[in-house]
mmCIF file of C-alpha atoms in Angstrom:
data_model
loop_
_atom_site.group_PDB
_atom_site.id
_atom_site.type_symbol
_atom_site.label_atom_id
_atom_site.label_comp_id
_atom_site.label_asym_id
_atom_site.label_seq_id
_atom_site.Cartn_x
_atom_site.Cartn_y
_atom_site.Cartn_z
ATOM 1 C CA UNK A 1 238.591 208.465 46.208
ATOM 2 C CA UNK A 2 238.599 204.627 47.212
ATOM 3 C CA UNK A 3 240.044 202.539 44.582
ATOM 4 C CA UNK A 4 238.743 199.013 44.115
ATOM 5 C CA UNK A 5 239.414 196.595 41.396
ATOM 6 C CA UNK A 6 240.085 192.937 39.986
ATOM 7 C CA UNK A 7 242.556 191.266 39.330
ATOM 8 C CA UNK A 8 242.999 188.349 36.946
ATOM 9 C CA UNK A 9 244.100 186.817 33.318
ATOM 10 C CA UNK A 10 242.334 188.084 30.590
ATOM 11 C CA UNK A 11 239.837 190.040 32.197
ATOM 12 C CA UNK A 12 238.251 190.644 28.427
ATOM 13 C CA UNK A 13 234.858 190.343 28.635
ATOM 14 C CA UNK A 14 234.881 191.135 32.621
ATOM 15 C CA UNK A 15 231.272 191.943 34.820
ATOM 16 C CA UNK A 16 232.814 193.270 37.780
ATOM 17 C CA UNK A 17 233.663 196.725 36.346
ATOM 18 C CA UNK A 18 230.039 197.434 35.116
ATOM 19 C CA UNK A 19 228.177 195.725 37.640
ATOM 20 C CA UNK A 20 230.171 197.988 40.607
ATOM 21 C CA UNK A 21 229.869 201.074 37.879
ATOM 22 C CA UNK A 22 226.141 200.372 37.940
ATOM 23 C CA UNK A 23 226.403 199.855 41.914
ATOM 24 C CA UNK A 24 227.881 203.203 42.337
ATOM 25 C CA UNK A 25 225.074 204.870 40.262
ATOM 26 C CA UNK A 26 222.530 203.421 41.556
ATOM 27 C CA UNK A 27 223.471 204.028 45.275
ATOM 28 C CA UNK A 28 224.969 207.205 44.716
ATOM 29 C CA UNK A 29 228.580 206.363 46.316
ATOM 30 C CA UNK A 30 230.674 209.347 44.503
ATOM 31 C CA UNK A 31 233.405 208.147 46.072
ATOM 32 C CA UNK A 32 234.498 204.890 44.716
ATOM 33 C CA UNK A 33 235.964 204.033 41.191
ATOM 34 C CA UNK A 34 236.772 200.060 39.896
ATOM 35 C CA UNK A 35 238.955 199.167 37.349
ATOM 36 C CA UNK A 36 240.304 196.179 35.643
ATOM 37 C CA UNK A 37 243.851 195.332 36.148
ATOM 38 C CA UNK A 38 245.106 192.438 33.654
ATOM 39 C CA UNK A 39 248.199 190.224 34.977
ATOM 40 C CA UNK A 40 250.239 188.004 32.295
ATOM 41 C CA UNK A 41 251.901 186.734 35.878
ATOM 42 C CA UNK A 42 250.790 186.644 39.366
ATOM 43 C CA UNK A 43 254.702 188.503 39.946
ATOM 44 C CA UNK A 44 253.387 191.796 38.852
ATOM 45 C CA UNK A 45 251.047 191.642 41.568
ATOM 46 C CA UNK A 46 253.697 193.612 43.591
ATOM 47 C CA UNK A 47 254.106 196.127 40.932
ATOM 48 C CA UNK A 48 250.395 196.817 40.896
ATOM 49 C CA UNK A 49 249.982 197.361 44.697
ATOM 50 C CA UNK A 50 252.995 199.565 45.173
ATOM 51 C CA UNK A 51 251.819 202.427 42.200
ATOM 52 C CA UNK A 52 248.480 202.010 43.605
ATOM 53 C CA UNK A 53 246.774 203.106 47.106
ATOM 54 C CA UNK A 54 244.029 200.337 47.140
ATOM 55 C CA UNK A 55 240.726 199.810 49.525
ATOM 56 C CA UNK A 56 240.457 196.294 47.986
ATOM 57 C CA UNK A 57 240.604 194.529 44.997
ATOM 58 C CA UNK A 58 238.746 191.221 43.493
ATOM 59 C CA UNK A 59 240.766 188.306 42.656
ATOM 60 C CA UNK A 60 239.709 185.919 39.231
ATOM 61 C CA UNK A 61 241.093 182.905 37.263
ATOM 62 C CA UNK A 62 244.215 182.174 37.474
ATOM 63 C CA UNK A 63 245.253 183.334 40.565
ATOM 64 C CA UNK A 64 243.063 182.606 43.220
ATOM 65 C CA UNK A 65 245.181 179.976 45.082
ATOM 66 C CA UNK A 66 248.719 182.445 43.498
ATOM 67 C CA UNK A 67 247.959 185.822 45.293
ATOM 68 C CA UNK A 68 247.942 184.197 49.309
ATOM 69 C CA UNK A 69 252.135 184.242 48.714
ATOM 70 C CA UNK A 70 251.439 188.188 49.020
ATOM 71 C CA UNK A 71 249.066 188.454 51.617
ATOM 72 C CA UNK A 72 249.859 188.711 55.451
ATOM 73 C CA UNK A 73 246.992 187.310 56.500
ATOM 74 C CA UNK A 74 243.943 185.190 55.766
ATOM 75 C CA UNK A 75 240.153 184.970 56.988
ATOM 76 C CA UNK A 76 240.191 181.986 58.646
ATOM 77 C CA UNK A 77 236.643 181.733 58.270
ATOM 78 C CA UNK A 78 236.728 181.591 54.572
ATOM 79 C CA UNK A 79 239.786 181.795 52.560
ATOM 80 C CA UNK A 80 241.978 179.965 55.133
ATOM 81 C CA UNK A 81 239.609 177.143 55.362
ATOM 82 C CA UNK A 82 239.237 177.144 51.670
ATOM 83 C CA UNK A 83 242.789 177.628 50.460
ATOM 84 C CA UNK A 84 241.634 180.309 47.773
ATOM 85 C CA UNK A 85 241.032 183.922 47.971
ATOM 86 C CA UNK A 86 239.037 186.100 45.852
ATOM 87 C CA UNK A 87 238.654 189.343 47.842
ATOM 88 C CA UNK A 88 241.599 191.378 49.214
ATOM 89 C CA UNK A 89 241.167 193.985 51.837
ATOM 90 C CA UNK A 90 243.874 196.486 52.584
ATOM 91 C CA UNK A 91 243.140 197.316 56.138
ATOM 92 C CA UNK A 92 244.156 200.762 57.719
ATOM 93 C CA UNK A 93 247.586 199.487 59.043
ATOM 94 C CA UNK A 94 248.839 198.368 55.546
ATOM 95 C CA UNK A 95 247.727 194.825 56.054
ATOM 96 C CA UNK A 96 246.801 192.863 53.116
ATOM 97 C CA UNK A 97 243.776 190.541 54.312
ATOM 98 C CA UNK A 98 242.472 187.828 52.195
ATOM 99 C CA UNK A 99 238.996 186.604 52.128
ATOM 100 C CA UNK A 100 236.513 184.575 49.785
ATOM 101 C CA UNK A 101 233.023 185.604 48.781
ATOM 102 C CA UNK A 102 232.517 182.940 46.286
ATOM 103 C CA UNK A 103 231.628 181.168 49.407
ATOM 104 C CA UNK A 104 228.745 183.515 49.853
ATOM 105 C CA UNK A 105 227.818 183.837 46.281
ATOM 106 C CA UNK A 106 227.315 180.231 45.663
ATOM 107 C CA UNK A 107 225.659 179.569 48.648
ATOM 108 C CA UNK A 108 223.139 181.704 48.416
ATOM 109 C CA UNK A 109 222.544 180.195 44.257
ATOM 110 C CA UNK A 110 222.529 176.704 45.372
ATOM 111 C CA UNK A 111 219.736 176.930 48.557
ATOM 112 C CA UNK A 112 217.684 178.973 45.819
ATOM 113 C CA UNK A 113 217.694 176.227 43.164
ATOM 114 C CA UNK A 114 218.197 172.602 44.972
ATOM 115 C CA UNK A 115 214.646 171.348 45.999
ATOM 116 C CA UNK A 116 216.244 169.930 49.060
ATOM 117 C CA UNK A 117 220.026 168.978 49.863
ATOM 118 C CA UNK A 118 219.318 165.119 50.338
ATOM 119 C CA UNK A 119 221.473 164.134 46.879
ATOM 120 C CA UNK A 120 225.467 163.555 45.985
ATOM 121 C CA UNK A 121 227.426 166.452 43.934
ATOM 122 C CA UNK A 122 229.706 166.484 41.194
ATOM 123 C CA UNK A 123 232.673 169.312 41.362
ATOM 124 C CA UNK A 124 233.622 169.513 37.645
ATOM 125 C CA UNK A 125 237.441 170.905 37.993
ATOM 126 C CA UNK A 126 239.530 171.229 41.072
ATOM 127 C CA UNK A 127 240.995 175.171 40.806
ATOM 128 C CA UNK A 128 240.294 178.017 43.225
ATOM 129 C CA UNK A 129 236.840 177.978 42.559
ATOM 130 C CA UNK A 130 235.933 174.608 43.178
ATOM 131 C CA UNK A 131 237.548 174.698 46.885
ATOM 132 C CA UNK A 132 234.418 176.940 47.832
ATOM 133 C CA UNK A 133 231.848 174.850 46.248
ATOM 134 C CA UNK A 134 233.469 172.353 48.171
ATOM 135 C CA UNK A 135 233.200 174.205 51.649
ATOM 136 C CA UNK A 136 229.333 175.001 51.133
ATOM 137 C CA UNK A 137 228.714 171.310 50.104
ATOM 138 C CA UNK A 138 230.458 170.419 53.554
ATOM 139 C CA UNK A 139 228.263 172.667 55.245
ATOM 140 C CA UNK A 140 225.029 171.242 54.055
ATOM 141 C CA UNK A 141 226.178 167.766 54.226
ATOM 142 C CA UNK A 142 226.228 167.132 50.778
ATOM 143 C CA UNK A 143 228.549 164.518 49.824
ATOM 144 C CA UNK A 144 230.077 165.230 46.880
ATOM 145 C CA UNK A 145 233.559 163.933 45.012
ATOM 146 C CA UNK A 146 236.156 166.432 42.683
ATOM 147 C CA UNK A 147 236.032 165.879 38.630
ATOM 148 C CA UNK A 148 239.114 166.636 36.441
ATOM 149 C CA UNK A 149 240.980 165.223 33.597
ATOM 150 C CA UNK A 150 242.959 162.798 35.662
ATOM 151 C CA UNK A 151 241.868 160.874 38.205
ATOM 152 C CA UNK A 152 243.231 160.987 41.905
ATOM 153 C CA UNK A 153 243.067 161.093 45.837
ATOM 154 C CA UNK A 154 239.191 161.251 45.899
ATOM 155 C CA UNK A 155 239.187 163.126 42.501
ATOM 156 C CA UNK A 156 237.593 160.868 39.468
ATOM 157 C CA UNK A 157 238.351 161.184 35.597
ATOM 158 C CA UNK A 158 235.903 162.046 32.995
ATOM 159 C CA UNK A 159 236.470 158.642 31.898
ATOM 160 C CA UNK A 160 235.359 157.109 35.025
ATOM 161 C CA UNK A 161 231.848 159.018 34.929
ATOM 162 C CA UNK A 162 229.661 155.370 34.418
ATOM 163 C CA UNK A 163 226.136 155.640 33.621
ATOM 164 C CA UNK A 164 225.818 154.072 37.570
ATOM 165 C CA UNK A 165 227.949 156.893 38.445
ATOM 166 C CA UNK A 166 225.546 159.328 37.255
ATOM 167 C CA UNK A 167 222.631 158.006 38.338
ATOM 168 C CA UNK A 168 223.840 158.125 41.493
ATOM 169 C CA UNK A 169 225.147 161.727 41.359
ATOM 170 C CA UNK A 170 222.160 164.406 40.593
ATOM 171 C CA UNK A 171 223.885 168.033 41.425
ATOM 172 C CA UNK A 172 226.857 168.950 38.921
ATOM 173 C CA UNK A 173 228.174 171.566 39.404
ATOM 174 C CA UNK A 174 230.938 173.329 36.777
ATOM 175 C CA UNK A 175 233.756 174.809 38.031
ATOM 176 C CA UNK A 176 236.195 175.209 35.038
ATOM 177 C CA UNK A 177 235.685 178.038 32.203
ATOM 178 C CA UNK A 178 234.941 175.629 29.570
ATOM 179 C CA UNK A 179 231.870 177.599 27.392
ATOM 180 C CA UNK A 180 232.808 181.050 28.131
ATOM 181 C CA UNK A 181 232.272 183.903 25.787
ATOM 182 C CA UNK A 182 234.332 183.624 23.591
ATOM 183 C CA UNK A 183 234.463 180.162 23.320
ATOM 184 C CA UNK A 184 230.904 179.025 23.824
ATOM 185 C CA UNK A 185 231.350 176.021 21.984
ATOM 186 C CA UNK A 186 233.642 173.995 24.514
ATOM 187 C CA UNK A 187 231.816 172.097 27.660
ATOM 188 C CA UNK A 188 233.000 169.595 30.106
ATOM 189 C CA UNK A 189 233.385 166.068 28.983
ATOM 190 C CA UNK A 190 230.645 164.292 30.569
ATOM 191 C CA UNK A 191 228.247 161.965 29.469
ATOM 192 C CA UNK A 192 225.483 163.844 28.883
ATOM 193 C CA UNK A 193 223.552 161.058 27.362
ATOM 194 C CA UNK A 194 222.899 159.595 30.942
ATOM 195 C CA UNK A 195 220.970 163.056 32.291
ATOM 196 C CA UNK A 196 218.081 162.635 33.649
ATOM 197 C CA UNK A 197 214.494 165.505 34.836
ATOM 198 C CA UNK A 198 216.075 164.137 38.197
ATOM 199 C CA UNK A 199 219.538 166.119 37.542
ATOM 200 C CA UNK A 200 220.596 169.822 38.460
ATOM 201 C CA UNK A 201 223.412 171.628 36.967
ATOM 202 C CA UNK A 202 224.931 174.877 37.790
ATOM 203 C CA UNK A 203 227.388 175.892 35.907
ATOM 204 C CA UNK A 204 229.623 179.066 37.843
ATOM 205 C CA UNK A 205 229.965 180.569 33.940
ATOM 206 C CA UNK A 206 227.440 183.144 33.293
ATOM 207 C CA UNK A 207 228.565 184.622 29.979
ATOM 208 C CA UNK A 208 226.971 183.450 28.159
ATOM 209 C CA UNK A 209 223.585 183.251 29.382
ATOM 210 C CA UNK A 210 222.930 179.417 28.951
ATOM 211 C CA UNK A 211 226.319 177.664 28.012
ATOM 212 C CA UNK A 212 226.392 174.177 25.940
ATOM 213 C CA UNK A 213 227.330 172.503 29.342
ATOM 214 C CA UNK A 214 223.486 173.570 30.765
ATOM 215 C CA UNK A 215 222.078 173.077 27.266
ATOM 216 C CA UNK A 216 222.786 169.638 26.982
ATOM 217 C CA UNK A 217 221.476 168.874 30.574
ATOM 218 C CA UNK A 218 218.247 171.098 29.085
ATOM 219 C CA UNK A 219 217.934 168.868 26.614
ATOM 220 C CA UNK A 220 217.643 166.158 28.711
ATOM 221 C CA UNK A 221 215.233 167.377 31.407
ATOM 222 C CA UNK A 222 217.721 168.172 33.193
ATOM 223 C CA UNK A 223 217.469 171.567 35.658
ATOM 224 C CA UNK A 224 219.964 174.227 35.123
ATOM 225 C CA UNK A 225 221.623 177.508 36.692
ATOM 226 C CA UNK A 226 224.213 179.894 35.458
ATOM 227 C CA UNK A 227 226.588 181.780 37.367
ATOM 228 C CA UNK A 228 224.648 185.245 37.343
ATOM 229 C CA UNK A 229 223.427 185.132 40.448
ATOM 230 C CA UNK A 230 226.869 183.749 42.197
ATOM 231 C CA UNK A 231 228.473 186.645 40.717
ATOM 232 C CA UNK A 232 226.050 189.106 42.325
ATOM 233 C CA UNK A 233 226.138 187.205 45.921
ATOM 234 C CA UNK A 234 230.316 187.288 45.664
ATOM 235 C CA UNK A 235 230.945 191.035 44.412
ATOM 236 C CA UNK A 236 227.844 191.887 47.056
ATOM 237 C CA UNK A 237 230.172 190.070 49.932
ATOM 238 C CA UNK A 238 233.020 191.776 48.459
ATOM 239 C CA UNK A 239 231.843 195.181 48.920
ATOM 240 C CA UNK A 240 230.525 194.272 52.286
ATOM 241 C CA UNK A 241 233.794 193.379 53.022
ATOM 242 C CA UNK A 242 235.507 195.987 51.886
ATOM 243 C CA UNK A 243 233.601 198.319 53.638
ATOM 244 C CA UNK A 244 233.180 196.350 57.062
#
């Protein structure tokens, strides 16, 4: 039996298990079983790997950018060139391989919903996640700046988002878990006064279904994605991965 699984802290309200529970059904692969594996600290990582004989696990907030210290090499296609890993393959000669399918998973989302790719991006929060939006904004020449709660080196504050600002920026993109289940009622701090019909948001939360963050753009006109279809595209790559 291959053993796959995610790790991550709190995996509460997780869709990995199910969806690969429903994979496995569905495509009849008997041999296969994922479980959830919650980590207070990215130390018991080593614990976890040792008790278990693993084909590859999934990697989730807040240790996307943590787990490389572990891992003895990295794709350099994806997670080295992204800095973030969110797949883990455990190759036939004990190596411990990271990779990153959010790469896949978002660009497949984003060349389904964006019209065209002549328009400027904001990346709302600058963890593990964001590092891949970043990578398939590069691609498609995008240009696109980071968003967090203090401004930086090419990262702007909250504060600085201007009404120019936005009107010159038309894909936003959400990054951070503000508005998931079970606390739907949080959402990034822009201005959402200044959204426009001419404005796309994606936010990478799916749970729930449409989060205040895409509401409020809604409300406006505004076009808006959740992260449903991300998720499928990355745990897709995974398992092609895995199984590579």
């Amino acid at each position: 039996m291959k053993k796959y699984g995610l790790i991550g802290y709190p995996l509460t309200h997780s869709f990995s298990k199910k969806y690969f529970a429903d994979k496995y059904e569905r495509e009849n692969i008997t041999d296969a079983q994922y479980e959830l594996y919650e980590l207070a600290q990215i130390e018991e990582f080593k614990d976890l790997i040792s008790e278990n004989n693993f084909s590859g696990l999934n990697v989730t907030i807040p240790y996307k950018e943590q787990v490389i210290q572990f891992l003895d090499k990295l794709d350099p296609q994806t997670a080295e060139r992204i800095g973030a890993v969110n797949v883990i393959k455990f190759e036939e000669n004990g190596q411990k391989v990271g990779y990153n399918s959010d790469y896949i998973g978002f660009a497949r989302s984003l060349d389904k919903f964006l019209p065209h790719h002549n328009m400027k991006a904001l990346i709302l929060g600058t963890g593990g996640a964001s590092k891949a939006i970043r990578a398939v904004l590069d691609d498609r020449n995008i240009p696109h700046k980071y968003v967090s709660r203090n401004a930086g080196e090419d990262i702007l504050s909250y504060d600085q988002l201007s009404e120019e600002l936005m009107g010159e920026y038309h894909l936003i993109i959400n990054t951070t878990p503000l508005g998931t289940y079970p606390k739907e009622d949080t959402f990034p701090n822009i201005p959402y006064e200044y959204l426009t019909e001419d404005h796309y948001l994606m936010d990478l939360v799916y749970n729930p279904e449409v989060t205040l963050f895409m509401q409020k753009g809604l409300d406006k006109g505004a076009k808006a994605k959740n992260g449903h279809e991300m998720l499928i595209g990355q745990a897709e790559g995974a398992w092609e991965i895995w199984n590579q």
